Amino acid sequence: IFCIFEVIASTVSAGGVRLVDGPNNCSGRVEVYYAGQWGTVCDDDWDLLDAKVVCRALGCGVALEAPDQAHFGQGRGEIWLKDVQCSGNEGSLLGCSSDGLGSHNCGHSEDAAAICEGQSVRLVDGPNRCSGRVEVYQDGSWGTVCDDNWALLDAQVVCRELSCGPATEAPHQAHFGEGSGSILLDDVACMGSEGSLLECSSGGIGNHDCGHDEDASVTCMMDGISRVRLVNGPNNCSGRVEVFDSGQWGTVCDDDWDQRDAQVMCRELGCGEALEAFGSARFGKGSGSISLDDLACSGSEVSLLQCPHSGLGNHDCGHHEDAGVTCAGEINVCGRTEQGFI
C-alpha cells in the first residue's frame, strides 16, 4: 500500500481553528485542531480579545461576542485549551497564553464560542485572492475605499484580516481597475495592529470626496505559495530555515535568532509550537543567498517576513551561521499520528 501526499491549502494543521454548530462559518463553538483531532476551548477567562483572534484567523472580520457556557451546544472529545489570554494581535489561539494544551478542569458545559461579524473586506480583480482592489461590505453591498492617505499600514490590516500574510504594496489610482457602486471609506488611517479595516480611523462610512479612479488596492505576500520552508531536517516541521525572495530560496542568519523567531516560523507553517531554535547550521549549511539577518520577532507576527530585520539580502554572515528550528507539528499520516508533518 502506497501513500501519496500533496500539501494543499485545505490541509488542517496543528493550531487550526473552526467555528461549529452556529448559524454560519463565522459563528459557533470554538474548536482547535491538535494531535489529529478537533477539541474545544474552556470558557474560563474567555473574552472578546480571544474571540478577536479566532475571527481574524478565519477571515471573519470583527469579533462581536465571546459567548460562554456552551452557547452553541456542547462539544465532544478533548478540551484542548483553558484560561486563554490573548492580547488580540496573535495569529493563532496557540500563540496566546494558556494553561497548556490539554490542561484543564472543565466540562463541555463550559465550551467557549465566538460570534464574528462575517467577512467585511475582500480583494477583487487581482491575480489571486490576496491581491486586488479593496472592497468593504456594509448594509448588504460591497463598496470601494478611496486612496487618500492610503498606505502600507492600512494594507497590512487588510492582509492580516484575510490571512494573506504581510502586505507588500498599497497601490493607488485604481491599480486593479475601477470599482462600481458606493465608495464606503476615505482617509483611512490604520495603526497597523487593528483586527479589521473597519476598526481603523476614517472619515466615516460613506463620507468621501473621491471618484473610482482613486480606488485603493493591496498586494499581500501570501498568494497561495509558501514563502518559508524548513529543509534538511527529519520532517517538514524541523530543519534549516529558508525564505523565498526574488525567485530563489535563501537562508536566515542565526544572529539574534531565538525562540520568538522560531515561534513565528512554526506557526506560519502550521507546525504548532516551537520546541527549539538552533544556530550554527545545525541542519547543515545552505547554499546561495542569505536572505535575512538580525531578526527580532515579538512572537505574535503572522509571518517571519513581518518581523523587524536588517532588510532582505542585508547580512554579515556565512552559511555556517544558518538558523534552524524544530516545531511540535503533528498530522495524521495513513491512519497514524506522526510528528512533524504539515
Short mmCIF file of C-alpha atoms in Angstrom, two decimals:
data_model
loop_
_atom_site.label_atom_id
_atom_site.label_comp_id
_atom_site.label_asym_id
_atom_site.label_seq_id
_atom_site.Cartn_x
_atom_site.Cartn_y
_atom_site.Cartn_z
CA ILE A 1 0.00 0.00 0.00
CA PHE A 2 1.43 3.33 -1.05
CA CYS A 3 0.52 6.70 0.48
CA ILE A 4 0.85 9.74 -1.76
CA PHE A 5 0.77 13.11 -0.03
CA GLU A 6 0.23 16.53 -1.50
CA VAL A 7 0.41 19.64 0.67
CA ILE A 8 -2.60 21.78 -0.20
CA ALA A 9 -4.17 24.90 1.30
CA SER A 10 -7.07 22.98 2.80
CA THR A 11 -4.84 20.67 4.88
CA VAL A 12 -5.68 21.07 8.56
CA SER A 13 -2.57 21.67 10.65
CA ALA A 14 -1.97 21.79 14.37
CA GLY A 15 -3.40 25.03 15.70
CA GLY A 16 -6.12 25.24 13.06
CA VAL A 17 -9.40 26.69 14.32
CA ARG A 18 -13.04 26.43 13.29
CA LEU A 19 -16.48 27.55 14.49
CA VAL A 20 -19.15 24.84 14.52
CA ASP A 21 -22.86 24.36 15.25
CA GLY A 22 -23.58 28.06 14.68
CA PRO A 23 -25.73 29.68 12.00
CA ASN A 24 -22.74 30.15 9.66
CA ASN A 25 -18.97 29.65 9.37
CA CYS A 26 -18.32 32.85 11.33
CA SER A 27 -20.33 32.00 14.45
CA GLY A 28 -20.26 28.93 16.64
CA ARG A 29 -18.44 26.80 19.19
CA VAL A 30 -14.66 27.28 19.05
CA GLU A 31 -12.71 24.16 18.16
CA VAL A 32 -8.94 23.76 17.79
CA TYR A 33 -7.13 21.04 15.83
CA TYR A 34 -4.28 19.26 17.60
CA ALA A 35 -2.81 15.74 17.70
CA GLY A 36 -5.00 14.66 14.81
CA GLN A 37 -8.36 15.66 16.27
CA TRP A 38 -10.61 18.63 16.97
CA GLY A 39 -11.18 19.71 20.56
CA THR A 40 -12.98 22.53 22.34
CA VAL A 41 -11.83 25.52 24.42
CA CYS A 42 -12.87 26.08 28.04
CA ASP A 43 -14.63 29.40 28.72
CA ASP A 44 -12.55 30.27 31.83
CA ASP A 45 -11.22 33.82 31.18
CA TRP A 46 -12.66 33.66 27.64
CA ASP A 47 -13.35 37.19 26.37
CA LEU A 48 -13.63 39.42 23.28
CA LEU A 49 -9.85 39.63 22.77
CA ASP A 50 -9.69 35.84 22.49
CA ALA A 51 -12.65 35.79 20.09
CA LYS A 52 -10.92 38.52 18.06
CA VAL A 53 -8.00 36.17 17.32
CA VAL A 54 -10.41 33.44 16.19
CA CYS A 55 -12.41 35.74 13.94
CA ARG A 56 -9.31 37.16 12.30
CA ALA A 57 -7.76 33.70 11.76
CA LEU A 58 -10.94 32.67 9.91
CA GLY A 59 -11.17 35.85 7.85
CA CYS A 60 -14.47 36.61 9.57
CA GLY A 61 -13.90 40.27 10.38
CA VAL A 62 -14.59 41.84 13.76
CA ALA A 63 -15.46 39.81 16.88
CA LEU A 64 -18.89 40.84 18.14
CA GLU A 65 -19.38 38.49 21.10
CA ALA A 66 -17.49 35.85 23.08
CA PRO A 67 -20.27 33.61 24.48
CA ASP A 68 -19.55 31.08 27.21
CA GLN A 69 -21.35 28.10 28.78
CA ALA A 70 -21.69 26.09 25.56
CA HIS A 71 -23.80 28.78 23.89
CA PHE A 72 -23.81 26.79 20.63
CA GLY A 73 -24.10 23.38 22.28
CA GLN A 74 -21.62 21.07 23.94
CA GLY A 75 -18.74 19.60 22.00
CA ARG A 76 -17.29 16.14 22.50
CA GLY A 77 -13.87 14.61 22.86
CA GLU A 78 -10.87 16.62 24.02
CA ILE A 79 -10.85 20.05 25.65
CA TRP A 80 -7.58 21.45 24.31
CA LEU A 81 -7.30 24.90 25.90
CA LYS A 82 -8.21 26.64 29.17
CA ASP A 83 -7.53 30.10 30.62
CA VAL A 84 -6.77 31.50 27.17
CA GLN A 85 -5.49 35.07 27.44
CA CYS A 86 -4.89 36.74 24.08
CA SER A 87 -3.73 40.29 23.50
CA GLY A 88 -5.88 40.27 20.35
CA ASN A 89 -2.98 40.54 17.89
CA GLU A 90 -1.87 36.89 17.81
CA GLY A 91 -2.09 34.96 14.55
CA SER A 92 -3.42 31.83 16.25
CA LEU A 93 -5.03 30.78 19.53
CA LEU A 94 -1.92 28.66 20.16
CA GLY A 95 0.07 31.90 20.16
CA CYS A 96 -1.94 33.13 23.17
CA SER A 97 -1.15 32.46 26.81
CA SER A 98 -2.99 29.44 28.25
CA ASP A 99 -2.62 26.60 30.75
CA GLY A 100 -1.12 24.43 28.02
CA LEU A 101 -2.59 22.03 25.52
CA GLY A 102 -4.85 19.50 27.22
CA SER A 103 -4.52 21.02 30.71
CA HIS A 104 -7.96 21.85 32.13
CA ASN A 105 -10.52 21.15 34.84
CA CYS A 106 -13.57 21.91 32.68
CA GLY A 107 -16.52 20.08 31.22
CA HIS A 108 -18.13 20.60 27.84
CA SER A 109 -20.84 22.65 29.54
CA GLU A 110 -18.14 25.36 29.60
CA ASP A 111 -17.26 25.26 25.90
CA ALA A 112 -16.32 28.70 24.55
CA ALA A 113 -17.84 30.26 21.44
CA ALA A 114 -17.35 33.24 19.16
CA ILE A 115 -19.66 35.38 17.07
CA CYS A 116 -17.93 37.30 14.29
CA GLU A 117 -19.28 40.00 12.05
CA GLY A 118 -18.53 37.91 8.97
CA GLN A 119 -16.26 38.77 6.06
CA SER A 120 -16.15 42.55 5.89
CA VAL A 121 -13.35 43.07 3.35
CA ARG A 122 -12.22 41.45 0.12
CA LEU A 123 -9.70 41.94 -2.69
CA VAL A 124 -11.07 41.75 -6.22
CA ASP A 125 -9.88 41.88 -9.86
CA GLY A 126 -6.33 40.95 -8.89
CA PRO A 127 -4.31 37.87 -9.88
CA ASN A 128 -5.34 35.95 -6.75
CA ARG A 129 -7.42 36.30 -3.58
CA CYS A 130 -4.56 38.09 -1.79
CA SER A 131 -4.07 40.92 -4.28
CA GLY A 132 -6.60 43.31 -5.76
CA ARG A 133 -8.90 46.29 -5.31
CA VAL A 134 -10.05 46.72 -1.71
CA GLU A 135 -13.79 46.40 -1.15
CA VAL A 136 -15.71 46.66 2.11
CA TYR A 137 -19.12 45.13 2.93
CA GLN A 138 -21.70 47.38 4.54
CA ASP A 139 -25.51 47.32 4.66
CA GLY A 140 -25.86 44.48 2.18
CA SER A 141 -23.49 45.63 -0.56
CA TRP A 142 -19.78 45.94 -1.39
CA GLY A 143 -18.10 49.32 -1.90
CA THR A 144 -14.58 50.56 -2.57
CA VAL A 145 -12.04 52.50 -0.49
CA CYS A 146 -10.57 55.85 -1.57
CA ASP A 147 -6.77 56.05 -1.82
CA ASP A 148 -6.47 59.38 0.07
CA ASN A 149 -3.79 58.72 2.71
CA TRP A 150 -3.83 55.02 1.78
CA ALA A 151 -0.54 53.48 2.95
CA LEU A 152 1.21 50.22 3.82
CA LEU A 153 -0.13 50.21 7.41
CA ASP A 154 -3.67 50.19 6.02
CA ALA A 155 -2.77 47.41 3.60
CA GLN A 156 -1.21 45.47 6.48
CA VAL A 157 -4.56 45.33 8.28
CA VAL A 158 -6.33 44.10 5.14
CA CYS A 159 -3.76 41.36 4.51
CA ARG A 160 -3.92 40.13 8.10
CA GLU A 161 -7.72 40.21 8.12
CA LEU A 162 -7.73 37.96 5.05
CA SER A 163 -4.99 35.65 6.43
CA CYS A 164 -2.77 36.63 3.50
CA GLY A 165 0.47 37.29 5.36
CA PRO A 166 2.27 40.64 5.33
CA ALA A 167 1.41 43.48 2.95
CA THR A 168 3.99 44.21 0.24
CA GLU A 169 2.29 47.10 -1.59
CA ALA A 170 -0.56 49.60 -1.16
CA PRO A 171 -1.25 50.77 -4.74
CA HIS A 172 -3.30 53.89 -5.53
CA GLN A 173 -5.30 55.15 -8.54
CA ALA A 174 -7.39 52.06 -9.26
CA HIS A 175 -4.33 49.89 -9.85
CA PHE A 176 -6.54 46.81 -10.32
CA GLY A 177 -9.29 48.67 -12.18
CA GLU A 178 -12.13 50.92 -11.11
CA GLY A 179 -14.93 49.58 -8.98
CA SER A 180 -18.59 50.46 -9.24
CA GLY A 181 -21.28 51.49 -6.81
CA SER A 182 -20.54 53.11 -3.47
CA ILE A 183 -17.24 54.43 -2.14
CA LEU A 184 -17.52 53.47 1.51
CA LEU A 185 -14.28 54.65 3.12
CA ASP A 186 -11.95 57.62 2.74
CA ASP A 187 -8.98 58.98 4.71
CA VAL A 188 -8.32 55.58 6.30
CA ALA A 189 -5.59 55.84 8.94
CA CYS A 190 -4.75 52.46 10.46
CA MET A 191 -2.09 51.94 13.10
CA GLY A 192 -1.39 48.52 11.60
CA SER A 193 -2.46 46.43 14.59
CA GLU A 194 -6.25 46.57 14.10
CA GLY A 195 -8.14 43.34 13.53
CA SER A 196 -10.26 44.77 10.72
CA LEU A 197 -10.16 47.69 8.31
CA LEU A 198 -13.45 48.87 9.82
CA GLU A 199 -11.70 49.34 13.17
CA CYS A 200 -9.32 51.92 11.67
CA SER A 201 -9.85 55.66 11.85
CA SER A 202 -11.54 57.08 8.74
CA GLY A 203 -13.86 59.83 7.56
CA GLY A 204 -16.84 57.60 8.36
CA ILE A 205 -18.82 55.09 6.30
CA GLY A 206 -19.92 56.69 3.04
CA ASN A 207 -18.15 60.03 3.64
CA HIS A 208 -15.70 60.80 0.80
CA ASP A 209 -14.68 63.27 -1.89
CA CYS A 210 -13.35 60.70 -4.38
CA GLY A 211 -14.08 59.00 -7.66
CA HIS A 212 -13.46 55.39 -8.59
CA ASP A 213 -10.26 56.43 -10.36
CA GLU A 214 -8.90 56.73 -6.78
CA ASP A 215 -9.87 53.21 -5.64
CA ALA A 216 -7.30 51.76 -3.21
CA SER A 217 -5.63 48.38 -3.71
CA VAL A 218 -3.48 45.90 -1.80
CA THR A 219 -0.88 43.29 -2.66
CA CYS A 220 -0.16 40.76 0.09
CA MET A 221 2.76 38.37 0.37
CA MET A 222 0.74 35.17 0.54
CA ASP A 223 -0.77 34.24 -2.81
CA GLY A 224 -1.15 30.52 -2.14
CA ILE A 225 2.60 29.86 -2.34
CA SER A 226 4.50 29.44 0.91
CA ARG A 227 7.36 31.92 1.34
CA VAL A 228 9.09 29.96 4.10
CA ARG A 229 10.15 26.35 4.49
CA LEU A 230 12.23 24.01 6.66
CA VAL A 231 14.72 21.76 4.87
CA ASN A 232 17.31 19.06 5.63
CA GLY A 233 15.52 18.05 8.83
CA PRO A 234 13.82 14.76 9.69
CA ASN A 235 10.43 16.09 8.54
CA ASN A 236 8.65 19.19 7.19
CA CYS A 237 8.39 20.75 10.66
CA SER A 238 12.07 20.58 11.56
CA GLY A 239 15.09 21.82 9.66
CA ARG A 240 17.07 24.72 8.27
CA VAL A 241 15.01 27.89 7.86
CA GLU A 242 14.72 29.17 4.28
CA VAL A 243 12.88 32.17 2.82
CA PHE A 244 11.76 32.65 -0.79
CA ASP A 245 12.79 36.00 -2.25
CA SER A 246 13.45 37.29 -5.78
CA GLY A 247 12.81 33.90 -7.35
CA GLN A 248 15.08 31.83 -5.12
CA TRP A 249 15.32 30.27 -1.67
CA GLY A 250 17.79 31.75 0.82
CA THR A 251 18.78 31.03 4.40
CA VAL A 252 18.41 33.01 7.63
CA CYS A 253 21.42 34.06 9.73
CA ASP A 254 21.40 32.96 13.38
CA ASP A 255 22.35 36.44 14.72
CA ASP A 256 19.70 37.19 17.38
CA TRP A 257 17.75 34.07 16.28
CA ASP A 258 15.71 32.91 19.29
CA GLN A 259 12.56 31.15 20.46
CA ARG A 260 10.28 34.05 19.49
CA ASP A 261 11.53 33.98 15.91
CA ALA A 262 11.13 30.20 15.83
CA GLN A 263 7.57 30.54 17.19
CA VAL A 264 6.56 32.74 14.26
CA MET A 265 8.16 30.31 11.80
CA CYS A 266 6.38 27.27 13.25
CA ARG A 267 3.02 29.00 13.37
CA GLU A 268 3.37 30.26 9.78
CA LEU A 269 3.93 26.68 8.60
CA GLY A 270 1.03 25.32 10.66
CA CYS A 271 3.51 23.27 12.68
CA GLY A 272 2.31 24.15 16.16
CA GLU A 273 4.58 25.38 18.94
CA ALA A 274 8.32 25.96 18.54
CA LEU A 275 10.33 23.46 20.56
CA GLU A 276 13.83 24.72 19.87
CA ALA A 277 15.64 27.44 17.91
CA PHE A 278 19.02 26.36 16.55
CA GLY A 279 22.04 28.26 15.24
CA SER A 280 25.40 27.29 13.75
CA ALA A 281 23.93 25.38 10.78
CA ARG A 282 22.51 22.62 12.97
CA PHE A 283 20.73 21.16 9.92
CA GLY A 284 23.62 21.69 7.53
CA LYS A 285 24.85 24.67 5.56
CA GLY A 286 22.63 26.12 2.87
CA SER A 287 23.83 27.44 -0.45
CA GLY A 288 23.15 30.55 -2.45
CA SER A 289 21.86 33.73 -0.83
CA ILE A 290 21.41 34.58 2.85
CA SER A 291 18.05 36.36 2.85
CA LEU A 292 17.59 37.57 6.45
CA ASP A 293 19.75 38.67 9.36
CA ASP A 294 19.16 40.22 12.80
CA LEU A 295 15.56 39.03 13.05
CA ALA A 296 13.72 40.46 16.06
CA CYS A 297 10.22 38.95 16.19
CA SER A 298 7.89 39.67 19.09
CA GLY A 299 6.38 36.21 18.60
CA SER A 300 2.91 37.37 17.57
CA GLU A 301 3.64 38.11 13.89
CA VAL A 302 1.78 36.15 11.22
CA SER A 303 4.85 35.74 9.01
CA LEU A 304 8.62 35.73 9.50
CA LEU A 305 8.83 38.49 6.90
CA GLN A 306 6.72 40.75 9.13
CA CYS A 307 9.37 40.73 11.84
CA PRO A 308 11.94 43.54 12.14
CA HIS A 309 15.17 42.64 10.34
CA SER A 310 18.13 44.28 8.62
CA GLY A 311 16.50 44.12 5.19
CA LEU A 312 16.19 41.36 2.62
CA GLY A 313 19.68 40.35 1.49
CA ASN A 314 21.48 42.53 4.05
CA HIS A 315 23.74 40.44 6.31
CA ASP A 316 27.26 39.91 7.63
CA CYS A 317 27.03 36.11 7.94
CA GLY A 318 28.23 32.90 6.36
CA HIS A 319 26.28 29.70 5.85
CA HIS A 320 27.95 28.22 8.94
CA GLU A 321 25.53 30.52 10.84
CA ASP A 322 22.33 29.27 9.16
CA ALA A 323 19.35 29.20 11.55
CA GLY A 324 17.18 26.16 12.18
CA VAL A 325 14.09 25.21 14.15
CA THR A 326 12.20 22.21 15.48
CA CYS A 327 8.41 22.55 15.82
CA ALA A 328 5.87 20.31 17.55
CA GLY A 329 3.68 19.88 14.47
CA GLU A 330 1.56 16.79 14.00
CA ILE A 331 -0.72 15.37 11.36
CA ASN A 332 -2.46 12.06 10.88
CA VAL A 333 -0.50 10.10 8.27
CA CYS A 334 -2.02 6.91 6.80
CA GLY A 335 -4.07 6.31 9.92
CA ARG A 336 -1.38 7.11 12.49
CA THR A 337 -0.25 10.33 14.10
CA GLU A 338 3.34 11.31 13.40
CA GLN A 339 5.41 14.28 14.46
CA GLY A 340 6.48 16.99 12.10
CA PHE A 341 4.25 16.94 9.01
CA ILE A 342 2.00 19.67 7.63
#
